Coordinates of C-alpha atoms and ligand atoms in Angstrom, one line a residue:
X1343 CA 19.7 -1.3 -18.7
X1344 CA 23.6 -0.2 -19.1
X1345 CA 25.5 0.2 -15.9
X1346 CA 26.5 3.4 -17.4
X1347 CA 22.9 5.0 -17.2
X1348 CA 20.9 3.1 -15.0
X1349 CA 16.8 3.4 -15.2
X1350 CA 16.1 6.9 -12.4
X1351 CA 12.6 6.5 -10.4
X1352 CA 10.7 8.2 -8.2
X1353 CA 8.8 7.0 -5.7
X1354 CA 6.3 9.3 -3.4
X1355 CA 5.2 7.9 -0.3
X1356 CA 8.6 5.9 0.2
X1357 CA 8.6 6.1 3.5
X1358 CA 5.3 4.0 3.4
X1359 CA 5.0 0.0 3.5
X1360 CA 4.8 -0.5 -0.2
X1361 CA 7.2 2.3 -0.7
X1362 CA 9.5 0.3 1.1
X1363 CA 9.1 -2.7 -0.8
X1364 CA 9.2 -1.0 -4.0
X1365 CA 12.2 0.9 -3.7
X1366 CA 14.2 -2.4 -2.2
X1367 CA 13.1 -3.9 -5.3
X1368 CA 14.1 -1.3 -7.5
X1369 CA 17.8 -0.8 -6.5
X1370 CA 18.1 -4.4 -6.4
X1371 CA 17.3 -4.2 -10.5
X1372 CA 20.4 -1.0 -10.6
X1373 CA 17.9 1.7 -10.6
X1374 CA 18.8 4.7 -9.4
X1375 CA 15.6 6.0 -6.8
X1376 CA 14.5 9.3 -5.9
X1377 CA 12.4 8.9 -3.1
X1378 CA 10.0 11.7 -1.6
X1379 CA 9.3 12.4 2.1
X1380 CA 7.5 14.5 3.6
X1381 CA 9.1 16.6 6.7
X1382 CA 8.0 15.2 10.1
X1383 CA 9.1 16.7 13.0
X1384 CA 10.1 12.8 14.4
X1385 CA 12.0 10.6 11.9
X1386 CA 9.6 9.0 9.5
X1387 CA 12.0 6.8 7.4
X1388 CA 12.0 3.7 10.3
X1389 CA 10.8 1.3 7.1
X1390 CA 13.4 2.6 4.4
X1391 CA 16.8 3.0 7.1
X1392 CA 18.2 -0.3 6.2
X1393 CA 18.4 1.0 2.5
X1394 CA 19.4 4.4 3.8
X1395 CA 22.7 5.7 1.8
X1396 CA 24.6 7.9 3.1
X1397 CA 24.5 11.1 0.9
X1398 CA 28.4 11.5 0.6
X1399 CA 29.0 8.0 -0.4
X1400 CA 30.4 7.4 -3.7
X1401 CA 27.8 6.0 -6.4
X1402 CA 24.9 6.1 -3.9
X1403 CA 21.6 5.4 -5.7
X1404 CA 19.1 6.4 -3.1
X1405 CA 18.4 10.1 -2.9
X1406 CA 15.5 11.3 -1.1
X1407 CA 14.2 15.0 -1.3
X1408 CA 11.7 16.8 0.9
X1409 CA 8.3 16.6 -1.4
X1410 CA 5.0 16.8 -0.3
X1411 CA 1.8 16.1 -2.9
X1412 CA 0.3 19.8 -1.8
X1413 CA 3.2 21.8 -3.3
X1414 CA 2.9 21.6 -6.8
X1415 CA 6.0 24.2 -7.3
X1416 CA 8.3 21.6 -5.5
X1417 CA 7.1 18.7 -7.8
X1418 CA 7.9 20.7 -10.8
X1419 CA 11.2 21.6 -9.4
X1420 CA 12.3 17.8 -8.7
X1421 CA 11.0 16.5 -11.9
X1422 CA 12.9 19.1 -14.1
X1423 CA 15.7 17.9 -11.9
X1424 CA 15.4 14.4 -11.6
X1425 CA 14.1 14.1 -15.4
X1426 CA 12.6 10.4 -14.4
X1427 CA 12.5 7.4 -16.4
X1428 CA 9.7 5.7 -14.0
X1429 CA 7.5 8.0 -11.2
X1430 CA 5.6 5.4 -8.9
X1431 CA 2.9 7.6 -6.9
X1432 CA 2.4 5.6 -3.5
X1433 CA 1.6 9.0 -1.1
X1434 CA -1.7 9.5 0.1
X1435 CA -3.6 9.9 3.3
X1436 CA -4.3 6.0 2.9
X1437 CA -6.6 5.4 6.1
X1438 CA -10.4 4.7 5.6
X1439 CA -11.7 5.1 8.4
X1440 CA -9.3 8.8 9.2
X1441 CA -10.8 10.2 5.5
X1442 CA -13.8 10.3 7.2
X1443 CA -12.8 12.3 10.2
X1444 CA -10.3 14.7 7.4
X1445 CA -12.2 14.3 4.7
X1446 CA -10.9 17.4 3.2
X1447 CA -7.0 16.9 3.8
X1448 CA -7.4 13.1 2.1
X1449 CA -9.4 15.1 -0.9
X1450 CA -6.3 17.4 -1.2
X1451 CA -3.8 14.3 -0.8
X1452 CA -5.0 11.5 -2.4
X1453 CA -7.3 12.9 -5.0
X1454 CA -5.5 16.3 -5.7
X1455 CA -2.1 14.8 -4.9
X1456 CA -2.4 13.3 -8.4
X1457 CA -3.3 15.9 -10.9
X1458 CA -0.7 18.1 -8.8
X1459 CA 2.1 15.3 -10.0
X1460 CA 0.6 14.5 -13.7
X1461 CA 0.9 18.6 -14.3
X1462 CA 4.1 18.8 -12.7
X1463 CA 5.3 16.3 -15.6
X1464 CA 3.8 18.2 -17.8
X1465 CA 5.4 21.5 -16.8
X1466 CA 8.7 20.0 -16.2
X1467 CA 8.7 18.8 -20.1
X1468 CA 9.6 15.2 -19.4
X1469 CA 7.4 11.8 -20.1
X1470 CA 8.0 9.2 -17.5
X1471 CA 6.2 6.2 -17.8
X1472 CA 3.6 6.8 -14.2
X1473 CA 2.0 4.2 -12.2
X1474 CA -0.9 5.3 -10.0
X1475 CA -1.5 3.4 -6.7
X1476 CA -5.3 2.7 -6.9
X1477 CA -7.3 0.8 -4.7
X1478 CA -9.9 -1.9 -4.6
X1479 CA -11.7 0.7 -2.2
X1480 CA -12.8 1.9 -5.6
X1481 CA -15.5 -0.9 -6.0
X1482 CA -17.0 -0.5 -2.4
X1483 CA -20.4 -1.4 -2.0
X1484 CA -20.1 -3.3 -6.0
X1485 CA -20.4 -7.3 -4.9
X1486 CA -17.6 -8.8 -5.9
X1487 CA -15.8 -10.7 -8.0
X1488 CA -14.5 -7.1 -8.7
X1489 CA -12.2 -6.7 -12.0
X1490 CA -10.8 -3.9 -14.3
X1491 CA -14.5 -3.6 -16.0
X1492 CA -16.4 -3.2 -12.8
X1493 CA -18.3 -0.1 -12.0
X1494 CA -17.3 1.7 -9.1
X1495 CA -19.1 2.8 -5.9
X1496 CA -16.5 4.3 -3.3
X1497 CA -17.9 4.2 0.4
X1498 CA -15.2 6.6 2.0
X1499 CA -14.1 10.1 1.2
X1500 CA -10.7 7.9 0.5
X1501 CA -12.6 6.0 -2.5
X1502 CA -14.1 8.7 -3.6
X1503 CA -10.1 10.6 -4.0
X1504 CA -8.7 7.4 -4.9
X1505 CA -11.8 7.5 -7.8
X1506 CA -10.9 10.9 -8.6
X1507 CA -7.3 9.6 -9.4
X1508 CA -8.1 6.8 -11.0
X1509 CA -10.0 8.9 -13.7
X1510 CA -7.6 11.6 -14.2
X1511 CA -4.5 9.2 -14.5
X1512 CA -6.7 7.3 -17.6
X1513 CA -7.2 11.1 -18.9
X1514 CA -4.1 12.3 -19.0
X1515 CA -3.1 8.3 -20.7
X1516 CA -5.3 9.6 -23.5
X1517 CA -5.3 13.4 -23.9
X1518 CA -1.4 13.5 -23.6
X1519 CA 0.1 10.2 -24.4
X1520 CA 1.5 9.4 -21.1
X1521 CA 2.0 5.8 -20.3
X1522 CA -0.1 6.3 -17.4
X1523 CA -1.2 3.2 -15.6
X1524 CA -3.7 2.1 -12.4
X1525 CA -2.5 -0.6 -10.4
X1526 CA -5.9 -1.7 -8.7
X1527 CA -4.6 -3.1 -5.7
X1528 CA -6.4 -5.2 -3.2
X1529 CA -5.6 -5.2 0.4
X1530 CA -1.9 -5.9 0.9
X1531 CA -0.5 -6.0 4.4
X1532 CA 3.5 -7.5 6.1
X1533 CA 5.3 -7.0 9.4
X1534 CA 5.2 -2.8 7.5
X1535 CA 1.8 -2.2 7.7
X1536 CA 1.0 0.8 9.6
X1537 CA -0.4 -0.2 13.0
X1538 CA -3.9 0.5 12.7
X1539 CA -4.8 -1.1 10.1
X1540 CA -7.0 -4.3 11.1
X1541 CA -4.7 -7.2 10.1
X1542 CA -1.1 -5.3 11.7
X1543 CA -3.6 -4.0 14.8
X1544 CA -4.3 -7.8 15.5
X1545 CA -0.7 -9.6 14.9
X1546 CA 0.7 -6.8 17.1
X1547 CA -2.0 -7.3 20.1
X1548 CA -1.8 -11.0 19.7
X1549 CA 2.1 -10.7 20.2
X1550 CA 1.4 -8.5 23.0
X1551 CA -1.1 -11.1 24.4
X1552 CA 0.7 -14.0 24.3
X1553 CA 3.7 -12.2 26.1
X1554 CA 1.6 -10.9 28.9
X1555 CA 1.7 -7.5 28.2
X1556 CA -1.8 -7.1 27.2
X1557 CA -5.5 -8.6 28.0
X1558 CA -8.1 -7.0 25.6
X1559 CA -8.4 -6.3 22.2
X1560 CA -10.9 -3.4 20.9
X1561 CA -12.5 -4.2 17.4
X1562 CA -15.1 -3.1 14.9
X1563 CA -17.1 -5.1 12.3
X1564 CA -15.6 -8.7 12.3
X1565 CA -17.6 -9.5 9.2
X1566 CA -16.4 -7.6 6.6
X1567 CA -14.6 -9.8 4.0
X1568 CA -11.2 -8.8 2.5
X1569 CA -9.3 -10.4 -0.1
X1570 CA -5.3 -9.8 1.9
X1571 CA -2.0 -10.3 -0.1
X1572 CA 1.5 -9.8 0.8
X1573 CA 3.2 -7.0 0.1
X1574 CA 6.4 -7.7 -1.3
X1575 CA 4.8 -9.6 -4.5
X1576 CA 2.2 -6.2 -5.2
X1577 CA 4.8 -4.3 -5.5
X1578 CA 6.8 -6.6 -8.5
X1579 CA 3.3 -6.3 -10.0
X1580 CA 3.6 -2.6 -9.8
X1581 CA 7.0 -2.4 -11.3
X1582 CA 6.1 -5.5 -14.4
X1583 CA 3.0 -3.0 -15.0
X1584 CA 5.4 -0.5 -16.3
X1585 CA 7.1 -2.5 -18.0
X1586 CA 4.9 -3.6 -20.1
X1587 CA 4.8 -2.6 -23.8
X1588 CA 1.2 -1.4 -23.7
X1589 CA -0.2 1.2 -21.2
X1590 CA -4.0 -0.2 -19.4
X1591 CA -5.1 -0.4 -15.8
X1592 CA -4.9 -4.1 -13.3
X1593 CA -6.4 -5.6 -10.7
X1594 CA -4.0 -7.3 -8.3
X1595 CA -5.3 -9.6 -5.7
X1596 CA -5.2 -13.2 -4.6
X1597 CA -8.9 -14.1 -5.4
X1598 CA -9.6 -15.6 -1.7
X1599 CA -12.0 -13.8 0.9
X1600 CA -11.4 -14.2 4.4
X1601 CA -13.3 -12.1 7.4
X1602 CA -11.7 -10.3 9.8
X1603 CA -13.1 -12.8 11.9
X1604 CA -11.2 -15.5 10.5
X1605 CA -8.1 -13.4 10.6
X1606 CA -8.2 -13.5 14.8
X1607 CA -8.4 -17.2 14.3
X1608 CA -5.6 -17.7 11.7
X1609 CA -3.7 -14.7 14.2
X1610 CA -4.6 -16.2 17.9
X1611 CA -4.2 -20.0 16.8
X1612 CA -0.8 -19.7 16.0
X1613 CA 0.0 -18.8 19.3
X1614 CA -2.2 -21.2 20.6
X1615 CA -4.6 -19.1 21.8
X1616 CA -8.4 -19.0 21.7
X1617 CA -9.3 -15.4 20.3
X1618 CA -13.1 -14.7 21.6
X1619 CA -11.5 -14.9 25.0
X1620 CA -9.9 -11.8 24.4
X1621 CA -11.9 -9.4 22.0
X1622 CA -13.7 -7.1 22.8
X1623 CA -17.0 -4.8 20.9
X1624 CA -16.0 -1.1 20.4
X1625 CA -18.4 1.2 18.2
X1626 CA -15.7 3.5 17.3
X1627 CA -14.1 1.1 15.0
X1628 CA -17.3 1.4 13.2
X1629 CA -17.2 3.5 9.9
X1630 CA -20.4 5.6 9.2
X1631 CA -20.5 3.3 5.8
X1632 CA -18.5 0.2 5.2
X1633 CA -17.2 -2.1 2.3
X1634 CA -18.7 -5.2 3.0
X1635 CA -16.9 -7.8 0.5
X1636 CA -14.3 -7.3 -1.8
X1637 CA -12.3 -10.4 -3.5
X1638 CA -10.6 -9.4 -6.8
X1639 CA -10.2 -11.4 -9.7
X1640 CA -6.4 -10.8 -11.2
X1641 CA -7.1 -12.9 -14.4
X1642 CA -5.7 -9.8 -16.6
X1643 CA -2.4 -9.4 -14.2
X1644 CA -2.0 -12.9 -14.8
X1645 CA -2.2 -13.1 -18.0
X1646 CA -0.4 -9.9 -19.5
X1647 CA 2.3 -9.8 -17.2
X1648 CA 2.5 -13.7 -15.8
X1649 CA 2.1 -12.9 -12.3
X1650 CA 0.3 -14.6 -9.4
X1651 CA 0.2 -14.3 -5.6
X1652 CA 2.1 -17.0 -3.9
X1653 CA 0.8 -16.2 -0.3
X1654 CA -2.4 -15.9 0.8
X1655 CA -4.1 -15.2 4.1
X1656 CA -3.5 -17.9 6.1
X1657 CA 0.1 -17.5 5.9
X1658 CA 0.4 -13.6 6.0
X1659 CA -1.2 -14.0 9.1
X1660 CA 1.5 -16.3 10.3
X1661 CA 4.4 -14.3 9.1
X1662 CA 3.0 -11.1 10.8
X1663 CA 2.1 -12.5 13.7
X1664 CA 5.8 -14.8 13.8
X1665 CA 7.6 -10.7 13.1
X1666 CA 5.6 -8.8 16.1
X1667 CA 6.8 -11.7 18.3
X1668 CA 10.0 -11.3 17.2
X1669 CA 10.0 -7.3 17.6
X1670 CA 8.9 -7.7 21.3
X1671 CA 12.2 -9.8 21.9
X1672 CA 10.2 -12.4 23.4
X1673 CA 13.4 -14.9 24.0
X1674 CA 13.2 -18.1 24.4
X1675 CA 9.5 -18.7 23.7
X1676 CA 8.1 -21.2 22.0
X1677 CA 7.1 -18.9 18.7
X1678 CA 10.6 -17.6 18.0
X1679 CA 11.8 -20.7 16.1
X1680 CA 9.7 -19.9 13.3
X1681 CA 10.5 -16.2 12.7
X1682 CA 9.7 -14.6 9.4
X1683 CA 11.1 -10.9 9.2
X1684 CA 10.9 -10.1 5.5
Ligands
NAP3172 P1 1.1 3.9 3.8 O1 1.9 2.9 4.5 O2 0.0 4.7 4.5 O3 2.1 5.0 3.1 C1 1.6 6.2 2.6 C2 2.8 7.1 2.2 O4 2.3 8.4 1.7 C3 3.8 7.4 3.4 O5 5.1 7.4 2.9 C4 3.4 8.8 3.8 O6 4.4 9.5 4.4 C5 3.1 9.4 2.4 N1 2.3 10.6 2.5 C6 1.1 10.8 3.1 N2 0.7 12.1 2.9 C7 1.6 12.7 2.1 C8 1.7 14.0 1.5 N3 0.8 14.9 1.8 N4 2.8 14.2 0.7 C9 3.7 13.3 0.5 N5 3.7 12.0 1.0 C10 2.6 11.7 1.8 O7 0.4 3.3 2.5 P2 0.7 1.9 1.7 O8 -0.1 0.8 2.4 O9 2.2 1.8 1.5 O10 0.0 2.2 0.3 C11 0.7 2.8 -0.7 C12 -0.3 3.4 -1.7 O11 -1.2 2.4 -2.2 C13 -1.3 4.5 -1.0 O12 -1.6 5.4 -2.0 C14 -2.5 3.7 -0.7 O13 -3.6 4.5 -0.6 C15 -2.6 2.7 -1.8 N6 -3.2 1.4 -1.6 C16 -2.8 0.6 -0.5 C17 -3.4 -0.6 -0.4 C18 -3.0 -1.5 0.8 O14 -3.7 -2.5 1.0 N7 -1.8 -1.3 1.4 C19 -4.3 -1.1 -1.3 C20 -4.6 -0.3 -2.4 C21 -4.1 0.9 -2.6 P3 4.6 9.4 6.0 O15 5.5 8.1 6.2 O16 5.4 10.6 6.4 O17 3.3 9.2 6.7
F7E3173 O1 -9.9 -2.4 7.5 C1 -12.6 -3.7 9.6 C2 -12.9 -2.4 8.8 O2 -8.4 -0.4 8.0 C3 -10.3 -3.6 7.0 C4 -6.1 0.5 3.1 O3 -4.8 0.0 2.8 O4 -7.1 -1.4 2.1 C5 -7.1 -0.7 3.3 O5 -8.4 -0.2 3.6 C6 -11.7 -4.0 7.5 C7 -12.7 -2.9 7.4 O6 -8.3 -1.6 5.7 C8 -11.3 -2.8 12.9 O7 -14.2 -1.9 9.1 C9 -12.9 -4.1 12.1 O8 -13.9 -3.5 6.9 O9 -7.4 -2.7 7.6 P1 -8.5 -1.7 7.3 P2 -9.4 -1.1 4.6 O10 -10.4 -0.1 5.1 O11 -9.8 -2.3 3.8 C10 -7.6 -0.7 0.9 C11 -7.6 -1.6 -0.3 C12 -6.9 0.6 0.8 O12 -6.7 1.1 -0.4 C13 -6.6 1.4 2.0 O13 -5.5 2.3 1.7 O14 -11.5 -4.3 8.9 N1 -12.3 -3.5 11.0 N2 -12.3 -3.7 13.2 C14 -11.3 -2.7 11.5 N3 -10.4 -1.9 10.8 C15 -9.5 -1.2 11.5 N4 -8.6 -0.5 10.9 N5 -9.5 -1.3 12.9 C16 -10.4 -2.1 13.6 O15 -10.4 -2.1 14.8

């Protein structure tokens, strides 16, 4: 890459916890980023304002634009504009158990979203290379070990979208030529992971906990098994995927299964803590189907573009729980010593 024209990329769904990642990533390699947010009436870009440029400053290399994946004429607009080297598409309504209460909206978002953004490059006349954030959600009720040649069988109206896109970014990989790729990305969580997600719902209660500020926690099914990574290394995958001299889809994960059972312990025990003292049954957690089990094996990612996961469960656990301690400013206690903030 010159310093004279440095690699542009867009990024949807920046303002997201692997959107953040990413784009840290990518302007630490000289890239130039166009992220795309959506409007929010309250500010949305809390994960992304410590990379925040101001617009006026000279050679500033993050620009974000107003986008969102339901206005196709906008997407045309920017990529005419931008003319892309790289387009990473992160957006989506990304909750499981919410697609099931909008089922509709997360059709139009995450499965729609895409063919809005593969046309858009298509009608803006340029040919990125495109990643496509897929999602081991894909392989639902499938037992695992779940790879690139496993069939799929989505359990939420957010697999079923995320199917949708899987399909129609390997179309448009062989009907137009585009280097076109899935990243099939197991669950990857950090101290950014939107709060209700299970592993970020339990580091923040037992931060909360263990500073007195809170007495209960209200769960859902503590059996279900999940294979959990760390977000900064999926997103190098991501960006080594298109770089890559040959387009085809990956599996990312760590190849370890854990419960959500065994997350409490691995949480609560690092605060010394006993978790069954504190959690607590609540059928609303409950989704009308679930994904029991899913542990991927990454033997492709490994071997096309050399990379592995260097921490697994255990340790995310740790880390989170170390940065929600940290975020309630609990001075002086006994946890702070070992802070993680990444
Ligand atoms: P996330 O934190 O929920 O971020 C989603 C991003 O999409 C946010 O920036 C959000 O904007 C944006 N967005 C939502 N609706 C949009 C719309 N209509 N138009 C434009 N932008 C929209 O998700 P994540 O964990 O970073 O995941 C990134 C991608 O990977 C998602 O597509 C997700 O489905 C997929 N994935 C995630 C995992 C995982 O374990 N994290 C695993 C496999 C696949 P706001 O900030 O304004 O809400
Ligand atoms: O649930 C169980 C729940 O919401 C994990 C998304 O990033 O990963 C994520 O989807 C498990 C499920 O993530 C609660 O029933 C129990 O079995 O953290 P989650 P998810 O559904 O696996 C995939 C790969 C994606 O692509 C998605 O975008 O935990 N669970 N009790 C609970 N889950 C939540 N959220 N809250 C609970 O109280």
């Amino acid at each position: 890459m010159s310093n004279l024209s440095p690699k542009r990329a867009i990024i949807t769904g920046i303002t997201g916890q692997d959107g953040s990642y990413l784009a840290e990533l990518l302007l630490s390699k000289g890239y130039e980023v166009h992220g795309f947010i959506r409007r929010s009436s309250s500010f949305n870009t809390g994960r992304i304002d410590h990379v925040y440029q101001e617009p006026h400053a000279p050679n500033h290399n993050l620009i974000l634009h107003f986008a969102d994946l339901t206005d196709a004429s906008r997407l045309v607009t920017l990529l005419n504009e931008i003319q892309p080297d790289e387009v990473y598409n992160l957006a989506a309504q990304s909750h499981v158990r919410v697609s099931f209460d909008e089922p509709e909206y997360t059709g139009d978002v995450t499965g729609l979203g895409t063919i809005r953004l593969l046309e858009a490059i298509r009608a803006a006349g340029v040919s990125p290379r495109f990643y496509q954030a897929s999602s081991s959600e894909m392989f639902g009720a499938t037992p695992p070990p779940q790879n690139e040649e496993t069939p799929f069988y989505p359990r939420s109206p957010y697999g079923v979208a995320k199917v949708y896109s899987y399909w129609i970014t390997r179309n448009y990989r062989e009907a137009y030529g585009l280097f076109a790729v899935n990243g099939i990305l197991f669950n990857h969580e950090s101290p950014r992971r939107g709060g209700t997600f299970v592993t970020r719902k339990i580091t923040r209660a037992v931060a909360r906990i263990a500073a007195g500020q809170q007495s209960e926690l209200y769960m859902g099914n503590l059996d279900a098994v999940r294979d959990w990574g760390y977000a900064p290394e999926y997103v190098e995958a991501m960006w080594r995927m298109l770089q890559h001299d040959e387009p085809t889809d990956y599996v990312v994960a760590t190849g370890t299964a854990y419960s959500v059972r065994d997350f409490l312990q691995f949480s609560f025990e690092h605060v010394g803590l006993d978790w069954e003292k504190f959690v607590k049954f609540d059928e609303r957690y409950l989704r009308p189907t679930e994904v029991d089990s899913l542990i991927g094996d990454a033997s492709k990612a490994k071997d096309k573009l050399g990379w592995t996961p260097k921490i697994l469960t255990p340790r995310l656990a740790q880390i989170m729980v170390d940065a929600d301690v940290a975020a309630l400013g609990v001075e002086g206690s006994r946890f702070i010593d070992s802070v993680v903030t990444a």
